[in-house]
């Protein structure tokens, strides 16, 4: 009997140590599992040569640093400020960080008037651009020369190229490409909301560019 009683009395320190060890092993295992099988979709993506990276400083107003756990679509916007460059719009997002304007705004990419592209939010993080779809989409802001909001030919071609690249990279189709208008009803991108035919043409052009990318990739194999 004495022997059995002795066995029942377990040292609480030993139990605590065991629990701590189990926790450490579980946490380590989770990290390894996440690294191997559940990386963020935008991790380790090599950007096209035409993209210049100029990330915003992390801040609550334009770059919250929230992880983008999935990428299920691409949302197209227009900047709404005619004649401004991609850099000017990037700097505007950066300027929101002190909160003085009380505006939450940003985008992953800005396509400029000369077809230049600035990435200002990494593809692993949320941008503040598309309301309820911030959590699972990549956003593209597009510069335009005048009030109509129509993209210039060189800008248009770049938007098509970039959107097709995103679809290819994240296994999306043109059914996953939307206007800000399609998310929230906002008149954005203005010209392509007011001209449904122009929007349908843009989707068609993205589809063609996407097919070309897939053919290129197949030929490389
Ligand atoms: Zn918009």
PDB file of C-alpha atoms and ligand atoms in Angstrom:
ATOM      1  CA  UNK A   1       0.000   0.000   0.000  1.00  0.00           C
ATOM      2  CA  UNK A   2       2.758   2.406   0.919  1.00  0.00           C
ATOM      3  CA  UNK A   3       4.316   1.862  -2.502  1.00  0.00           C
ATOM      4  CA  UNK A   4       1.070   2.652  -4.360  1.00  0.00           C
ATOM      5  CA  UNK A   5       0.491   5.840  -2.393  1.00  0.00           C
ATOM      6  CA  UNK A   6       3.960   6.984  -3.205  1.00  0.00           C
ATOM      7  CA  UNK A   7       3.350   6.489  -6.930  1.00  0.00           C
ATOM      8  CA  UNK A   8       0.186   8.566  -6.871  1.00  0.00           C
ATOM      9  CA  UNK A   9       1.926  11.628  -5.516  1.00  0.00           C
ATOM     10  CA  UNK A  10       3.284  13.296  -8.613  1.00  0.00           C
ATOM     11  CA  UNK A  11       5.579  16.225  -8.260  1.00  0.00           C
ATOM     12  CA  UNK A  12       3.622  19.293  -9.479  1.00  0.00           C
ATOM     13  CA  UNK A  13       6.849  20.811 -10.769  1.00  0.00           C
ATOM     14  CA  UNK A  14       7.359  17.820 -12.996  1.00  0.00           C
ATOM     15  CA  UNK A  15       3.807  18.195 -14.385  1.00  0.00           C
ATOM     16  CA  UNK A  16       4.356  21.890 -15.098  1.00  0.00           C
ATOM     17  CA  UNK A  17       7.609  21.093 -16.841  1.00  0.00           C
ATOM     18  CA  UNK A  18       5.948  18.407 -18.970  1.00  0.00           C
ATOM     19  CA  UNK A  19       3.135  20.791 -19.932  1.00  0.00           C
ATOM     20  CA  UNK A  20       5.645  23.495 -20.855  1.00  0.00           C
ATOM     21  CA  UNK A  21       7.598  21.002 -22.971  1.00  0.00           C
ATOM     22  CA  UNK A  22       4.420  19.899 -24.779  1.00  0.00           C
ATOM     23  CA  UNK A  23       3.503  23.530 -25.463  1.00  0.00           C
ATOM     24  CA  UNK A  24       6.956  24.341 -26.838  1.00  0.00           C
ATOM     25  CA  UNK A  25       6.906  21.277 -29.087  1.00  0.00           C
ATOM     26  CA  UNK A  26       3.371  22.078 -30.314  1.00  0.00           C
ATOM     27  CA  UNK A  27       4.253  25.723 -31.046  1.00  0.00           C
ATOM     28  CA  UNK A  28       7.425  24.673 -32.870  1.00  0.00           C
ATOM     29  CA  UNK A  29       5.507  22.074 -34.858  1.00  0.00           C
ATOM     30  CA  UNK A  30       2.877  24.639 -35.815  1.00  0.00           C
ATOM     31  CA  UNK A  31       5.551  27.048 -37.063  1.00  0.00           C
ATOM     32  CA  UNK A  32       7.204  24.343 -39.167  1.00  0.00           C
ATOM     33  CA  UNK A  33       3.804  23.211 -40.533  1.00  0.00           C
ATOM     34  CA  UNK A  34       2.911  26.783 -41.390  1.00  0.00           C
ATOM     35  CA  UNK A  35       6.228  27.380 -43.124  1.00  0.00           C
ATOM     36  CA  UNK A  36       6.015  24.183 -45.126  1.00  0.00           C
ATOM     37  CA  UNK A  37       2.338  23.893 -45.964  1.00  0.00           C
ATOM     38  CA  UNK A  38       0.516  27.086 -45.163  1.00  0.00           C
ATOM     39  CA  UNK A  39       2.642  30.033 -46.244  1.00  0.00           C
ATOM     40  CA  UNK A  40       0.809  33.264 -47.088  1.00  0.00           C
ATOM     41  CA  UNK A  41      -0.208  33.283 -50.765  1.00  0.00           C
ATOM     42  CA  UNK A  42       1.828  36.392 -51.576  1.00  0.00           C
ATOM     43  CA  UNK A  43       5.041  35.116 -49.995  1.00  0.00           C
ATOM     44  CA  UNK A  44       8.111  34.545 -52.176  1.00  0.00           C
ATOM     45  CA  UNK A  45       6.413  35.950 -55.274  1.00  0.00           C
ATOM     46  CA  UNK A  46       8.857  37.419 -57.782  1.00  0.00           C
ATOM     47  CA  UNK A  47       7.460  40.697 -59.093  1.00  0.00           C
ATOM     48  CA  UNK A  48       7.599  41.559 -62.826  1.00  0.00           C
ATOM     49  CA  UNK A  49      10.516  43.794 -63.913  1.00  0.00           C
ATOM     50  CA  UNK A  50       8.242  46.782 -64.571  1.00  0.00           C
ATOM     51  CA  UNK A  51       7.217  46.998 -60.884  1.00  0.00           C
ATOM     52  CA  UNK A  52       9.145  49.344 -58.563  1.00  0.00           C
ATOM     53  CA  UNK A  53       8.840  48.518 -54.874  1.00  0.00           C
ATOM     54  CA  UNK A  54       8.361  51.528 -52.623  1.00  0.00           C
ATOM     55  CA  UNK A  55       6.518  50.179 -49.590  1.00  0.00           C
ATOM     56  CA  UNK A  56       4.623  52.492 -47.264  1.00  0.00           C
ATOM     57  CA  UNK A  57       5.756  52.814 -43.655  1.00  0.00           C
ATOM     58  CA  UNK A  58       3.620  50.561 -41.428  1.00  0.00           C
ATOM     59  CA  UNK A  59       0.873  52.667 -39.845  1.00  0.00           C
ATOM     60  CA  UNK A  60      -2.804  52.247 -38.867  1.00  0.00           C
ATOM     61  CA  UNK A  61      -4.164  54.483 -41.655  1.00  0.00           C
ATOM     62  CA  UNK A  62      -2.627  53.108 -44.856  1.00  0.00           C
ATOM     63  CA  UNK A  63      -0.509  50.042 -44.046  1.00  0.00           C
ATOM     64  CA  UNK A  64      -1.930  48.193 -41.040  1.00  0.00           C
ATOM     65  CA  UNK A  65       0.295  45.136 -41.602  1.00  0.00           C
ATOM     66  CA  UNK A  66      -2.664  42.731 -41.345  1.00  0.00           C
ATOM     67  CA  UNK A  67      -1.857  39.394 -43.018  1.00  0.00           C
ATOM     68  CA  UNK A  68      -3.601  38.599 -46.302  1.00  0.00           C
ATOM     69  CA  UNK A  69      -4.461  34.950 -45.631  1.00  0.00           C
ATOM     70  CA  UNK A  70      -5.942  34.329 -49.086  1.00  0.00           C
ATOM     71  CA  UNK A  71      -6.056  36.077 -52.464  1.00  0.00           C
ATOM     72  CA  UNK A  72      -9.341  35.446 -54.252  1.00  0.00           C
ATOM     73  CA  UNK A  73      -9.586  38.452 -56.540  1.00  0.00           C
ATOM     74  CA  UNK A  74      -8.160  41.609 -58.061  1.00  0.00           C
ATOM     75  CA  UNK A  75      -9.939  44.948 -57.624  1.00  0.00           C
ATOM     76  CA  UNK A  76      -9.375  47.813 -60.076  1.00  0.00           C
ATOM     77  CA  UNK A  77      -9.723  51.458 -58.986  1.00  0.00           C
ATOM     78  CA  UNK A  78      -9.050  54.900 -60.449  1.00  0.00           C
ATOM     79  CA  UNK A  79      -7.250  57.529 -58.386  1.00  0.00           C
ATOM     80  CA  UNK A  80      -9.873  60.215 -59.026  1.00  0.00           C
ATOM     81  CA  UNK A  81      -7.220  62.923 -59.189  1.00  0.00           C
ATOM     82  CA  UNK A  82      -6.541  63.651 -62.903  1.00  0.00           C
ATOM     83  CA  UNK A  83      -2.964  64.098 -64.086  1.00  0.00           C
ATOM     84  CA  UNK A  84      -1.289  62.841 -60.893  1.00  0.00           C
ATOM     85  CA  UNK A  85       1.575  60.325 -61.100  1.00  0.00           C
ATOM     86  CA  UNK A  86       1.923  56.939 -59.434  1.00  0.00           C
ATOM     87  CA  UNK A  87       4.579  58.412 -57.153  1.00  0.00           C
ATOM     88  CA  UNK A  88       2.351  61.328 -56.109  1.00  0.00           C
ATOM     89  CA  UNK A  89      -0.422  58.907 -55.179  1.00  0.00           C
ATOM     90  CA  UNK A  90       1.992  56.654 -53.301  1.00  0.00           C
ATOM     91  CA  UNK A  91       3.202  59.693 -51.342  1.00  0.00           C
ATOM     92  CA  UNK A  92      -0.387  60.674 -50.609  1.00  0.00           C
ATOM     93  CA  UNK A  93      -0.995  57.239 -49.013  1.00  0.00           C
ATOM     94  CA  UNK A  94       2.223  57.662 -47.039  1.00  0.00           C
ATOM     95  CA  UNK A  95       1.103  61.100 -45.845  1.00  0.00           C
ATOM     96  CA  UNK A  96      -2.024  59.611 -44.234  1.00  0.00           C
ATOM     97  CA  UNK A  97       0.064  57.901 -41.557  1.00  0.00           C
ATOM     98  CA  UNK A  98      -0.196  60.686 -38.979  1.00  0.00           C
ATOM     99  CA  UNK A  99      -4.002  60.292 -39.000  1.00  0.00           C
ATOM    100  CA  UNK A 100      -4.545  64.046 -39.336  1.00  0.00           C
ATOM    101  CA  UNK A 101      -6.910  63.557 -42.272  1.00  0.00           C
ATOM    102  CA  UNK A 102      -8.719  60.657 -40.633  1.00  0.00           C
ATOM    103  CA  UNK A 103      -8.659  58.772 -43.950  1.00  0.00           C
ATOM    104  CA  UNK A 104      -7.891  55.085 -44.348  1.00  0.00           C
ATOM    105  CA  UNK A 105      -6.589  54.496 -47.886  1.00  0.00           C
ATOM    106  CA  UNK A 106      -3.961  52.617 -49.876  1.00  0.00           C
ATOM    107  CA  UNK A 107      -3.531  50.016 -52.624  1.00  0.00           C
ATOM    108  CA  UNK A 108      -1.079  47.252 -53.408  1.00  0.00           C
ATOM    109  CA  UNK A 109      -0.157  48.710 -56.800  1.00  0.00           C
ATOM    110  CA  UNK A 110      -0.465  52.087 -58.499  1.00  0.00           C
ATOM    111  CA  UNK A 111      -0.214  52.219 -62.292  1.00  0.00           C
ATOM    112  CA  UNK A 112       0.955  55.627 -63.512  1.00  0.00           C
ATOM    113  CA  UNK A 113       0.377  57.813 -66.580  1.00  0.00           C
ATOM    114  CA  UNK A 114       3.522  56.501 -68.296  1.00  0.00           C
ATOM    115  CA  UNK A 115       2.725  52.877 -67.483  1.00  0.00           C
ATOM    116  CA  UNK A 116       5.045  52.889 -64.469  1.00  0.00           C
ATOM    117  CA  UNK A 117       3.989  50.669 -61.571  1.00  0.00           C
ATOM    118  CA  UNK A 118       4.717  51.226 -57.892  1.00  0.00           C
ATOM    119  CA  UNK A 119       4.026  48.543 -55.331  1.00  0.00           C
ATOM    120  CA  UNK A 120       3.408  50.173 -51.958  1.00  0.00           C
ATOM    121  CA  UNK A 121       1.860  47.299 -49.971  1.00  0.00           C
ATOM    122  CA  UNK A 122       3.413  43.794 -50.007  1.00  0.00           C
ATOM    123  CA  UNK A 123       1.275  40.951 -51.384  1.00  0.00           C
ATOM    124  CA  UNK A 124       1.222  39.400 -47.906  1.00  0.00           C
ATOM    125  CA  UNK A 125      -0.675  42.297 -46.312  1.00  0.00           C
ATOM    126  CA  UNK A 126      -4.029  44.066 -46.526  1.00  0.00           C
ATOM    127  CA  UNK A 127      -4.376  47.354 -48.359  1.00  0.00           C
ATOM    128  CA  UNK A 128      -7.180  49.744 -47.430  1.00  0.00           C
ATOM    129  CA  UNK A 129      -8.881  50.042 -50.817  1.00  0.00           C
ATOM    130  CA  UNK A 130     -11.808  47.720 -51.376  1.00  0.00           C
ATOM    131  CA  UNK A 131     -14.066  47.755 -48.296  1.00  0.00           C
ATOM    132  CA  UNK A 132     -15.287  44.232 -47.460  1.00  0.00           C
ATOM    133  CA  UNK A 133     -12.814  42.697 -49.936  1.00  0.00           C
ATOM    134  CA  UNK A 134      -9.648  44.147 -48.364  1.00  0.00           C
ATOM    135  CA  UNK A 135      -9.255  40.812 -46.621  1.00  0.00           C
ATOM    136  CA  UNK A 136      -8.916  38.619 -49.719  1.00  0.00           C
ATOM    137  CA  UNK A 137      -8.061  40.735 -52.765  1.00  0.00           C
ATOM    138  CA  UNK A 138      -5.178  42.608 -54.354  1.00  0.00           C
ATOM    139  CA  UNK A 139      -5.942  46.213 -55.301  1.00  0.00           C
ATOM    140  CA  UNK A 140      -4.693  48.270 -58.243  1.00  0.00           C
ATOM    141  CA  UNK A 141      -5.131  52.057 -58.305  1.00  0.00           C
ATOM    142  CA  UNK A 142      -4.878  53.544 -61.788  1.00  0.00           C
ATOM    143  CA  UNK A 143      -3.837  57.092 -62.760  1.00  0.00           C
ATOM    144  CA  UNK A 144      -5.706  58.886 -65.549  1.00  0.00           C
ATOM    145  CA  UNK A 145      -5.112  62.091 -67.523  1.00  0.00           C
ATOM    146  CA  UNK A 146      -8.525  63.758 -67.184  1.00  0.00           C
ATOM    147  CA  UNK A 147     -11.856  63.890 -65.365  1.00  0.00           C
ATOM    148  CA  UNK A 148     -13.447  61.159 -67.499  1.00  0.00           C
ATOM    149  CA  UNK A 149     -11.271  58.608 -65.687  1.00  0.00           C
ATOM    150  CA  UNK A 150     -10.417  56.798 -68.915  1.00  0.00           C
ATOM    151  CA  UNK A 151      -6.950  55.229 -68.786  1.00  0.00           C
ATOM    152  CA  UNK A 152      -4.404  56.381 -71.393  1.00  0.00           C
ATOM    153  CA  UNK A 153      -3.368  53.621 -73.865  1.00  0.00           C
ATOM    154  CA  UNK A 154       0.021  52.990 -72.207  1.00  0.00           C
ATOM    155  CA  UNK A 155      -1.569  52.887 -68.731  1.00  0.00           C
ATOM    156  CA  UNK A 156      -4.368  50.636 -69.971  1.00  0.00           C
ATOM    157  CA  UNK A 157      -1.902  48.146 -71.440  1.00  0.00           C
ATOM    158  CA  UNK A 158       0.005  48.028 -68.168  1.00  0.00           C
ATOM    159  CA  UNK A 159      -3.185  47.472 -66.137  1.00  0.00           C
ATOM    160  CA  UNK A 160      -4.035  44.557 -68.433  1.00  0.00           C
ATOM    161  CA  UNK A 161      -0.506  43.141 -68.133  1.00  0.00           C
ATOM    162  CA  UNK A 162      -0.372  43.471 -64.341  1.00  0.00           C
ATOM    163  CA  UNK A 163      -3.872  42.061 -63.819  1.00  0.00           C
ATOM    164  CA  UNK A 164      -3.101  39.070 -66.066  1.00  0.00           C
ATOM    165  CA  UNK A 165       0.128  38.474 -64.138  1.00  0.00           C
ATOM    166  CA  UNK A 166      -1.765  38.535 -60.821  1.00  0.00           C
ATOM    167  CA  UNK A 167      -4.381  36.093 -62.176  1.00  0.00           C
ATOM    168  CA  UNK A 168      -1.616  33.774 -63.366  1.00  0.00           C
ATOM    169  CA  UNK A 169       0.304  34.013 -60.090  1.00  0.00           C
ATOM    170  CA  UNK A 170      -2.678  33.425 -57.800  1.00  0.00           C
ATOM    171  CA  UNK A 171      -4.570  30.984 -60.000  1.00  0.00           C
ATOM    172  CA  UNK A 172      -7.460  33.339 -60.726  1.00  0.00           C
ATOM    173  CA  UNK A 173      -9.579  33.980 -63.834  1.00  0.00           C
ATOM    174  CA  UNK A 174     -11.216  37.132 -65.168  1.00  0.00           C
ATOM    175  CA  UNK A 175     -14.309  36.100 -63.181  1.00  0.00           C
ATOM    176  CA  UNK A 176     -12.249  37.122 -60.134  1.00  0.00           C
ATOM    177  CA  UNK A 177     -11.341  40.555 -61.551  1.00  0.00           C
ATOM    178  CA  UNK A 178     -13.706  43.261 -60.362  1.00  0.00           C
ATOM    179  CA  UNK A 179     -14.234  46.993 -60.151  1.00  0.00           C
ATOM    180  CA  UNK A 180     -14.446  48.772 -56.826  1.00  0.00           C
ATOM    181  CA  UNK A 181     -18.025  49.419 -58.005  1.00  0.00           C
ATOM    182  CA  UNK A 182     -18.740  45.673 -57.982  1.00  0.00           C
ATOM    183  CA  UNK A 183     -17.735  45.507 -54.306  1.00  0.00           C
ATOM    184  CA  UNK A 184     -19.380  48.590 -52.841  1.00  0.00           C
ATOM    185  CA  UNK A 185     -21.315  50.382 -55.600  1.00  0.00           C
ATOM    186  CA  UNK A 186     -18.812  53.269 -55.590  1.00  0.00           C
ATOM    187  CA  UNK A 187     -18.369  55.088 -58.928  1.00  0.00           C
ATOM    188  CA  UNK A 188     -14.843  53.635 -59.299  1.00  0.00           C
ATOM    189  CA  UNK A 189     -13.112  53.232 -61.703  1.00  0.00           C
ATOM    190  CA  UNK A 190     -15.444  55.925 -63.054  1.00  0.00           C
ATOM    191  CA  UNK A 191     -15.030  55.505 -66.825  1.00  0.00           C
ATOM    192  CA  UNK A 192     -15.322  51.708 -66.597  1.00  0.00           C
ATOM    193  CA  UNK A 193     -18.443  51.938 -64.443  1.00  0.00           C
ATOM    194  CA  UNK A 194     -20.072  54.405 -66.822  1.00  0.00           C
ATOM    195  CA  UNK A 195     -18.983  52.425 -69.913  1.00  0.00           C
ATOM    196  CA  UNK A 196     -19.823  48.768 -69.333  1.00  0.00           C
ATOM    197  CA  UNK A 197     -18.578  47.910 -72.840  1.00  0.00           C
ATOM    198  CA  UNK A 198     -15.123  49.347 -72.013  1.00  0.00           C
ATOM    199  CA  UNK A 199     -15.025  47.241 -68.829  1.00  0.00           C
ATOM    200  CA  UNK A 200     -16.018  44.079 -70.711  1.00  0.00           C
ATOM    201  CA  UNK A 201     -13.301  44.859 -73.275  1.00  0.00           C
ATOM    202  CA  UNK A 202     -10.741  45.270 -70.474  1.00  0.00           C
ATOM    203  CA  UNK A 203     -11.700  41.861 -69.056  1.00  0.00           C
ATOM    204  CA  UNK A 204     -11.384  40.357 -72.543  1.00  0.00           C
ATOM    205  CA  UNK A 205      -7.917  41.893 -72.933  1.00  0.00           C
ATOM    206  CA  UNK A 206      -6.872  40.524 -69.519  1.00  0.00           C
ATOM    207  CA  UNK A 207      -8.133  37.103 -70.550  1.00  0.00           C
ATOM    208  CA  UNK A 208      -6.061  37.216 -73.751  1.00  0.00           C
ATOM    209  CA  UNK A 209      -2.945  38.334 -71.863  1.00  0.00           C
ATOM    210  CA  UNK A 210      -3.512  35.570 -69.301  1.00  0.00           C
ATOM    211  CA  UNK A 211      -3.805  32.935 -72.035  1.00  0.00           C
ATOM    212  CA  UNK A 212      -0.558  34.246 -73.579  1.00  0.00           C
ATOM    213  CA  UNK A 213       1.206  33.945 -70.203  1.00  0.00           C
ATOM    214  CA  UNK A 214       0.012  30.360 -69.788  1.00  0.00           C
ATOM    215  CA  UNK A 215       1.168  29.452 -73.322  1.00  0.00           C
ATOM    216  CA  UNK A 216       4.578  31.010 -72.579  1.00  0.00           C
ATOM    217  CA  UNK A 217       4.855  29.038 -69.327  1.00  0.00           C
ATOM    218  CA  UNK A 218       3.860  25.784 -71.076  1.00  0.00           C
ATOM    219  CA  UNK A 219       6.503  26.347 -73.768  1.00  0.00           C
ATOM    220  CA  UNK A 220       9.192  26.841 -71.109  1.00  0.00           C
ATOM    221  CA  UNK A 221       8.422  23.440 -69.548  1.00  0.00           C
TER     222      UNK A 221
HETATM  223 ZN1  LIG B   1     -11.850  52.675 -55.732  1.00  0.00          ZN
END
